């Protein structure tokens, strides 16, 4: 309960520092997010269940481990979550994708849903919610609420940066959902931005500001 995994792998920490730098180009930012996505996918899938199956090598038959159960689902919260998807699919190419369209009302900072499309049997799969910036936690909580309404029970959350406020909000509402993040920053500013943070992840990855 209330698990938070800070991924302190040197490659993740190095790439995160490059992403924080204000001068980083859109192309560089996107490329780094992709690369960190791949490394975070490695960490968040570390304990997936395996089952032995019989295979034939060029020399003999053997029992060898394969992933057990249904393919997992990556559930990016639009739009910044999309930046993680390609990197994660490099490692887990047969994963399914559930898009969750939420935007943050700039006045209330509340999450407003405008799109939801998931595999029909999403409730039977491990779902990994992708939200690069866990700020107030409103979007992550709303996304997990929606997934639970559709029956999902096996959920994990991956972000790039988390604010203590966001972690407290997610674990206040969904204490059993473990969180993976590359860093926990100091606090949120008056506009709900993570400090020191890296700015608006969506704008930086899509070049919209
Ligand atoms: N979303 C962002 O993209 N950046 C923040 O700092 C907070 C929310």
PDB file of C-alpha atoms and ligand atoms in Angstrom:
ATOM      1  CA  UNK A   1       0.000   0.000   0.000  1.00  0.00           C
ATOM      2  CA  UNK A   2       1.124   3.559  -0.817  1.00  0.00           C
ATOM      3  CA  UNK A   3       4.210   2.394  -2.724  1.00  0.00           C
ATOM      4  CA  UNK A   4       6.365   5.020  -4.451  1.00  0.00           C
ATOM      5  CA  UNK A   5       9.372   3.842  -6.473  1.00  0.00           C
ATOM      6  CA  UNK A   6      11.877   6.555  -7.346  1.00  0.00           C
ATOM      7  CA  UNK A   7      13.895   5.230 -10.278  1.00  0.00           C
ATOM      8  CA  UNK A   8      17.412   6.358  -9.446  1.00  0.00           C
ATOM      9  CA  UNK A   9      19.121   4.636 -12.388  1.00  0.00           C
ATOM     10  CA  UNK A  10      21.974   6.947 -13.520  1.00  0.00           C
ATOM     11  CA  UNK A  11      20.743   7.001 -17.128  1.00  0.00           C
ATOM     12  CA  UNK A  12      17.284   8.098 -16.004  1.00  0.00           C
ATOM     13  CA  UNK A  13      18.693  10.801 -13.730  1.00  0.00           C
ATOM     14  CA  UNK A  14      21.047  12.095 -16.429  1.00  0.00           C
ATOM     15  CA  UNK A  15      18.328  12.239 -19.067  1.00  0.00           C
ATOM     16  CA  UNK A  16      15.916  13.923 -16.659  1.00  0.00           C
ATOM     17  CA  UNK A  17      18.457  16.682 -15.983  1.00  0.00           C
ATOM     18  CA  UNK A  18      18.809  17.261 -19.737  1.00  0.00           C
ATOM     19  CA  UNK A  19      15.019  17.519 -20.019  1.00  0.00           C
ATOM     20  CA  UNK A  20      14.790  20.077 -17.220  1.00  0.00           C
ATOM     21  CA  UNK A  21      17.142  22.479 -19.029  1.00  0.00           C
ATOM     22  CA  UNK A  22      15.088  25.354 -20.443  1.00  0.00           C
ATOM     23  CA  UNK A  23      17.175  25.523 -23.634  1.00  0.00           C
ATOM     24  CA  UNK A  24      16.479  21.899 -24.651  1.00  0.00           C
ATOM     25  CA  UNK A  25      14.902  21.777 -28.122  1.00  0.00           C
ATOM     26  CA  UNK A  26      11.486  20.227 -28.805  1.00  0.00           C
ATOM     27  CA  UNK A  27      13.195  17.436 -30.721  1.00  0.00           C
ATOM     28  CA  UNK A  28      15.651  16.774 -27.901  1.00  0.00           C
ATOM     29  CA  UNK A  29      12.960  16.895 -25.240  1.00  0.00           C
ATOM     30  CA  UNK A  30      10.775  14.403 -27.138  1.00  0.00           C
ATOM     31  CA  UNK A  31      13.701  12.073 -27.797  1.00  0.00           C
ATOM     32  CA  UNK A  32      14.674  12.081 -24.105  1.00  0.00           C
ATOM     33  CA  UNK A  33      11.101  11.437 -22.990  1.00  0.00           C
ATOM     34  CA  UNK A  34      11.041   8.474 -25.328  1.00  0.00           C
ATOM     35  CA  UNK A  35      14.281   7.117 -23.907  1.00  0.00           C
ATOM     36  CA  UNK A  36      13.209   7.606 -20.285  1.00  0.00           C
ATOM     37  CA  UNK A  37       9.871   5.996 -21.157  1.00  0.00           C
ATOM     38  CA  UNK A  38      11.755   2.903 -22.221  1.00  0.00           C
ATOM     39  CA  UNK A  39      13.790   2.814 -19.007  1.00  0.00           C
ATOM     40  CA  UNK A  40      10.717   3.387 -16.812  1.00  0.00           C
ATOM     41  CA  UNK A  41       8.888   0.604 -18.679  1.00  0.00           C
ATOM     42  CA  UNK A  42      11.753  -1.696 -17.717  1.00  0.00           C
ATOM     43  CA  UNK A  43      11.351  -0.766 -14.040  1.00  0.00           C
ATOM     44  CA  UNK A  44       7.555  -0.892 -13.871  1.00  0.00           C
ATOM     45  CA  UNK A  45       7.482  -4.360 -15.456  1.00  0.00           C
ATOM     46  CA  UNK A  46      10.267  -5.777 -13.292  1.00  0.00           C
ATOM     47  CA  UNK A  47       7.958  -8.093 -11.298  1.00  0.00           C
ATOM     48  CA  UNK A  48       5.629  -9.300 -14.062  1.00  0.00           C
ATOM     49  CA  UNK A  49       4.624 -12.929 -13.653  1.00  0.00           C
ATOM     50  CA  UNK A  50       6.294 -15.582 -15.790  1.00  0.00           C
ATOM     51  CA  UNK A  51       5.170 -19.090 -16.661  1.00  0.00           C
ATOM     52  CA  UNK A  52       7.256 -21.920 -18.043  1.00  0.00           C
ATOM     53  CA  UNK A  53       6.347 -23.132 -21.505  1.00  0.00           C
ATOM     54  CA  UNK A  54       7.871 -25.939 -23.535  1.00  0.00           C
ATOM     55  CA  UNK A  55       9.917 -24.770 -26.523  1.00  0.00           C
ATOM     56  CA  UNK A  56      12.305 -26.344 -28.972  1.00  0.00           C
ATOM     57  CA  UNK A  57      15.770 -24.841 -29.372  1.00  0.00           C
ATOM     58  CA  UNK A  58      17.945 -25.915 -32.343  1.00  0.00           C
ATOM     59  CA  UNK A  59      19.422 -28.545 -29.960  1.00  0.00           C
ATOM     60  CA  UNK A  60      16.678 -29.822 -27.691  1.00  0.00           C
ATOM     61  CA  UNK A  61      13.366 -29.288 -25.975  1.00  0.00           C
ATOM     62  CA  UNK A  62      13.292 -27.242 -22.793  1.00  0.00           C
ATOM     63  CA  UNK A  63      11.005 -25.459 -20.358  1.00  0.00           C
ATOM     64  CA  UNK A  64      11.545 -21.697 -20.629  1.00  0.00           C
ATOM     65  CA  UNK A  65       9.803 -18.672 -19.077  1.00  0.00           C
ATOM     66  CA  UNK A  66       7.371 -16.426 -20.938  1.00  0.00           C
ATOM     67  CA  UNK A  67       5.161 -13.621 -19.651  1.00  0.00           C
ATOM     68  CA  UNK A  68       1.988 -15.040 -18.128  1.00  0.00           C
ATOM     69  CA  UNK A  69      -1.537 -13.735 -18.610  1.00  0.00           C
ATOM     70  CA  UNK A  70      -3.012 -11.181 -20.961  1.00  0.00           C
ATOM     71  CA  UNK A  71      -1.002  -8.447 -22.648  1.00  0.00           C
ATOM     72  CA  UNK A  72      -0.704  -5.360 -20.491  1.00  0.00           C
ATOM     73  CA  UNK A  73      -2.250  -1.988 -21.305  1.00  0.00           C
ATOM     74  CA  UNK A  74      -0.473   1.360 -21.386  1.00  0.00           C
ATOM     75  CA  UNK A  75      -2.968   4.113 -20.616  1.00  0.00           C
ATOM     76  CA  UNK A  76      -1.531   7.513 -21.553  1.00  0.00           C
ATOM     77  CA  UNK A  77      -3.391  10.543 -20.241  1.00  0.00           C
ATOM     78  CA  UNK A  78      -3.636  12.932 -23.202  1.00  0.00           C
ATOM     79  CA  UNK A  79      -1.754  14.737 -24.167  1.00  0.00           C
ATOM     80  CA  UNK A  80       1.593  14.540 -22.361  1.00  0.00           C
ATOM     81  CA  UNK A  81       1.223  10.811 -21.600  1.00  0.00           C
ATOM     82  CA  UNK A  82       1.520  10.092 -25.320  1.00  0.00           C
ATOM     83  CA  UNK A  83       5.181  11.089 -25.107  1.00  0.00           C
ATOM     84  CA  UNK A  84       5.937   7.928 -23.122  1.00  0.00           C
ATOM     85  CA  UNK A  85       4.156   5.497 -25.433  1.00  0.00           C
ATOM     86  CA  UNK A  86       6.673   4.924 -28.241  1.00  0.00           C
ATOM     87  CA  UNK A  87       9.541   4.273 -25.837  1.00  0.00           C
ATOM     88  CA  UNK A  88       7.455   1.875 -23.773  1.00  0.00           C
ATOM     89  CA  UNK A  89       6.250   0.032 -26.872  1.00  0.00           C
ATOM     90  CA  UNK A  90       9.882  -0.519 -27.862  1.00  0.00           C
ATOM     91  CA  UNK A  91      10.148  -2.775 -24.812  1.00  0.00           C
ATOM     92  CA  UNK A  92       6.605  -4.182 -24.749  1.00  0.00           C
ATOM     93  CA  UNK A  93       5.597  -4.147 -28.429  1.00  0.00           C
ATOM     94  CA  UNK A  94       2.401  -6.150 -28.021  1.00  0.00           C
ATOM     95  CA  UNK A  95       0.949  -3.999 -25.246  1.00  0.00           C
ATOM     96  CA  UNK A  96      -2.516  -2.551 -25.807  1.00  0.00           C
ATOM     97  CA  UNK A  97      -3.153   1.188 -25.526  1.00  0.00           C
ATOM     98  CA  UNK A  98      -6.031   2.942 -23.713  1.00  0.00           C
ATOM     99  CA  UNK A  99      -6.242   6.653 -24.493  1.00  0.00           C
ATOM    100  CA  UNK A 100      -7.660   8.831 -21.748  1.00  0.00           C
ATOM    101  CA  UNK A 101      -8.402  12.420 -22.769  1.00  0.00           C
ATOM    102  CA  UNK A 102      -8.307  14.756 -19.802  1.00  0.00           C
ATOM    103  CA  UNK A 103      -7.416  18.398 -19.656  1.00  0.00           C
ATOM    104  CA  UNK A 104      -6.724  20.553 -16.669  1.00  0.00           C
ATOM    105  CA  UNK A 105      -9.180  23.410 -16.262  1.00  0.00           C
ATOM    106  CA  UNK A 106      -6.754  26.338 -15.842  1.00  0.00           C
ATOM    107  CA  UNK A 107      -8.992  28.030 -13.263  1.00  0.00           C
ATOM    108  CA  UNK A 108     -10.016  25.116 -11.045  1.00  0.00           C
ATOM    109  CA  UNK A 109      -7.076  22.793 -11.942  1.00  0.00           C
ATOM    110  CA  UNK A 110      -9.706  20.008 -12.013  1.00  0.00           C
ATOM    111  CA  UNK A 111      -9.466  17.251 -14.651  1.00  0.00           C
ATOM    112  CA  UNK A 112     -12.151  17.334 -17.350  1.00  0.00           C
ATOM    113  CA  UNK A 113     -12.638  14.155 -19.482  1.00  0.00           C
ATOM    114  CA  UNK A 114     -13.152  14.540 -23.237  1.00  0.00           C
ATOM    115  CA  UNK A 115     -12.076  11.121 -24.591  1.00  0.00           C
ATOM    116  CA  UNK A 116     -11.833   7.515 -23.369  1.00  0.00           C
ATOM    117  CA  UNK A 117     -11.057   4.489 -25.547  1.00  0.00           C
ATOM    118  CA  UNK A 118      -9.752   1.250 -24.051  1.00  0.00           C
ATOM    119  CA  UNK A 119      -9.647  -2.425 -25.082  1.00  0.00           C
ATOM    120  CA  UNK A 120     -13.015  -4.072 -24.296  1.00  0.00           C
ATOM    121  CA  UNK A 121     -11.404  -6.518 -21.852  1.00  0.00           C
ATOM    122  CA  UNK A 122      -9.299  -3.854 -20.126  1.00  0.00           C
ATOM    123  CA  UNK A 123     -10.617  -5.017 -16.722  1.00  0.00           C
ATOM    124  CA  UNK A 124      -8.769  -8.337 -17.146  1.00  0.00           C
ATOM    125  CA  UNK A 125      -5.391  -6.736 -17.811  1.00  0.00           C
ATOM    126  CA  UNK A 126      -2.639  -4.950 -15.911  1.00  0.00           C
ATOM    127  CA  UNK A 127      -3.087  -1.249 -16.742  1.00  0.00           C
ATOM    128  CA  UNK A 128      -0.149   1.135 -16.501  1.00  0.00           C
ATOM    129  CA  UNK A 129      -1.359   4.741 -16.408  1.00  0.00           C
ATOM    130  CA  UNK A 130       1.073   7.235 -17.964  1.00  0.00           C
ATOM    131  CA  UNK A 131       1.080  10.801 -16.680  1.00  0.00           C
ATOM    132  CA  UNK A 132       4.516  12.430 -17.055  1.00  0.00           C
ATOM    133  CA  UNK A 133       3.802  15.298 -14.641  1.00  0.00           C
ATOM    134  CA  UNK A 134       2.087  14.271 -11.397  1.00  0.00           C
ATOM    135  CA  UNK A 135       1.294  17.782 -10.158  1.00  0.00           C
ATOM    136  CA  UNK A 136      -2.022  18.192  -8.289  1.00  0.00           C
ATOM    137  CA  UNK A 137      -2.795  14.556  -9.075  1.00  0.00           C
ATOM    138  CA  UNK A 138      -6.276  15.521 -10.329  1.00  0.00           C
ATOM    139  CA  UNK A 139      -5.761  13.986 -13.786  1.00  0.00           C
ATOM    140  CA  UNK A 140      -4.214  10.791 -12.474  1.00  0.00           C
ATOM    141  CA  UNK A 141      -6.983  10.340  -9.896  1.00  0.00           C
ATOM    142  CA  UNK A 142      -9.662  11.016 -12.543  1.00  0.00           C
ATOM    143  CA  UNK A 143      -8.041   8.536 -14.965  1.00  0.00           C
ATOM    144  CA  UNK A 144      -7.804   5.833 -12.302  1.00  0.00           C
ATOM    145  CA  UNK A 145     -11.436   6.542 -11.295  1.00  0.00           C
ATOM    146  CA  UNK A 146     -12.545   5.984 -14.925  1.00  0.00           C
ATOM    147  CA  UNK A 147     -10.515   2.781 -15.236  1.00  0.00           C
ATOM    148  CA  UNK A 148     -11.940   1.440 -11.976  1.00  0.00           C
ATOM    149  CA  UNK A 149     -15.467   2.282 -13.178  1.00  0.00           C
ATOM    150  CA  UNK A 150     -14.720  -0.069 -16.101  1.00  0.00           C
ATOM    151  CA  UNK A 151     -13.663  -2.793 -13.696  1.00  0.00           C
ATOM    152  CA  UNK A 152      -9.860  -2.407 -13.698  1.00  0.00           C
ATOM    153  CA  UNK A 153      -8.256  -3.581 -10.481  1.00  0.00           C
ATOM    154  CA  UNK A 154      -4.604  -4.125 -11.393  1.00  0.00           C
ATOM    155  CA  UNK A 155      -3.293  -0.595 -11.886  1.00  0.00           C
ATOM    156  CA  UNK A 156       0.086   1.122 -11.744  1.00  0.00           C
ATOM    157  CA  UNK A 157       1.032   4.759 -12.369  1.00  0.00           C
ATOM    158  CA  UNK A 158       4.201   5.926 -14.113  1.00  0.00           C
ATOM    159  CA  UNK A 159       5.281   9.544 -14.158  1.00  0.00           C
ATOM    160  CA  UNK A 160       8.457  11.398 -14.946  1.00  0.00           C
ATOM    161  CA  UNK A 161       8.230  13.968 -12.164  1.00  0.00           C
ATOM    162  CA  UNK A 162       5.987  13.984  -9.116  1.00  0.00           C
ATOM    163  CA  UNK A 163       5.107  16.684  -6.601  1.00  0.00           C
ATOM    164  CA  UNK A 164       4.484  15.569  -3.006  1.00  0.00           C
ATOM    165  CA  UNK A 165       0.945  17.011  -3.343  1.00  0.00           C
ATOM    166  CA  UNK A 166       0.228  14.769  -6.351  1.00  0.00           C
ATOM    167  CA  UNK A 167       1.496  11.637  -4.637  1.00  0.00           C
ATOM    168  CA  UNK A 168      -0.608  12.426  -1.544  1.00  0.00           C
ATOM    169  CA  UNK A 169      -3.702  12.984  -3.703  1.00  0.00           C
ATOM    170  CA  UNK A 170      -3.302   9.735  -5.679  1.00  0.00           C
ATOM    171  CA  UNK A 171      -2.609   7.696  -2.568  1.00  0.00           C
ATOM    172  CA  UNK A 172      -5.414   9.451  -0.649  1.00  0.00           C
ATOM    173  CA  UNK A 173      -7.889   8.257  -3.309  1.00  0.00           C
ATOM    174  CA  UNK A 174      -6.180   5.069  -4.529  1.00  0.00           C
ATOM    175  CA  UNK A 175      -3.736   3.847  -1.869  1.00  0.00           C
ATOM    176  CA  UNK A 176      -3.204   0.458  -3.554  1.00  0.00           C
ATOM    177  CA  UNK A 177      -1.926   1.938  -6.845  1.00  0.00           C
ATOM    178  CA  UNK A 178       1.894   1.920  -6.841  1.00  0.00           C
ATOM    179  CA  UNK A 179       3.692   4.870  -8.410  1.00  0.00           C
ATOM    180  CA  UNK A 180       6.964   4.916 -10.371  1.00  0.00           C
ATOM    181  CA  UNK A 181       8.686   8.273 -10.913  1.00  0.00           C
ATOM    182  CA  UNK A 182      12.143   9.515 -11.866  1.00  0.00           C
ATOM    183  CA  UNK A 183      12.074  12.208  -9.147  1.00  0.00           C
ATOM    184  CA  UNK A 184       9.965  13.815  -6.443  1.00  0.00           C
ATOM    185  CA  UNK A 185      10.323  17.596  -6.676  1.00  0.00           C
ATOM    186  CA  UNK A 186       9.827  20.241  -3.993  1.00  0.00           C
ATOM    187  CA  UNK A 187       6.297  21.639  -4.391  1.00  0.00           C
ATOM    188  CA  UNK A 188       3.673  23.159  -6.708  1.00  0.00           C
ATOM    189  CA  UNK A 189       3.572  26.860  -7.519  1.00  0.00           C
ATOM    190  CA  UNK A 190       0.381  28.957  -7.451  1.00  0.00           C
ATOM    191  CA  UNK A 191      -0.467  27.826 -11.010  1.00  0.00           C
ATOM    192  CA  UNK A 192      -0.090  24.141 -10.227  1.00  0.00           C
ATOM    193  CA  UNK A 193       3.328  23.773 -11.879  1.00  0.00           C
ATOM    194  CA  UNK A 194       5.919  21.475 -10.364  1.00  0.00           C
ATOM    195  CA  UNK A 195       8.951  23.334  -8.904  1.00  0.00           C
ATOM    196  CA  UNK A 196      11.757  23.111  -9.924  1.00  0.00           C
ATOM    197  CA  UNK A 197      10.119  20.888 -12.556  1.00  0.00           C
ATOM    198  CA  UNK A 198      10.602  21.272 -16.280  1.00  0.00           C
ATOM    199  CA  UNK A 199       7.696  23.511 -17.311  1.00  0.00           C
ATOM    200  CA  UNK A 200       4.708  22.340 -19.332  1.00  0.00           C
ATOM    201  CA  UNK A 201       5.620  18.876 -20.575  1.00  0.00           C
ATOM    202  CA  UNK A 202       2.933  18.889 -23.311  1.00  0.00           C
ATOM    203  CA  UNK A 203       4.057  22.221 -24.712  1.00  0.00           C
ATOM    204  CA  UNK A 204       7.702  21.237 -24.565  1.00  0.00           C
ATOM    205  CA  UNK A 205       7.228  17.893 -26.327  1.00  0.00           C
ATOM    206  CA  UNK A 206       4.831  19.154 -28.995  1.00  0.00           C
ATOM    207  CA  UNK A 207       6.384  22.613 -29.501  1.00  0.00           C
ATOM    208  CA  UNK A 208       3.127  24.413 -28.780  1.00  0.00           C
ATOM    209  CA  UNK A 209       4.562  27.382 -26.919  1.00  0.00           C
TER     210      UNK A 209
HETATM  211  N1  LIG B   1       1.828  19.739 -16.039  1.00  0.00           N
HETATM  212  C1  LIG B   1       2.994  20.060 -16.624  1.00  0.00           C
HETATM  213  O1  LIG B   1       3.191  19.830 -17.809  1.00  0.00           O
HETATM  214  N2  LIG B   1       3.954  20.637 -15.873  1.00  0.00           N
HETATM  215  C2  LIG B   1       3.797  20.879 -14.558  1.00  0.00           C
HETATM  216  O2  LIG B   1       4.712  21.371 -13.918  1.00  0.00           O
HETATM  217  C3  LIG B   1       2.553  20.542 -13.976  1.00  0.00           C
HETATM  218  C4  LIG B   1       1.588  19.979 -14.736  1.00  0.00           C
END
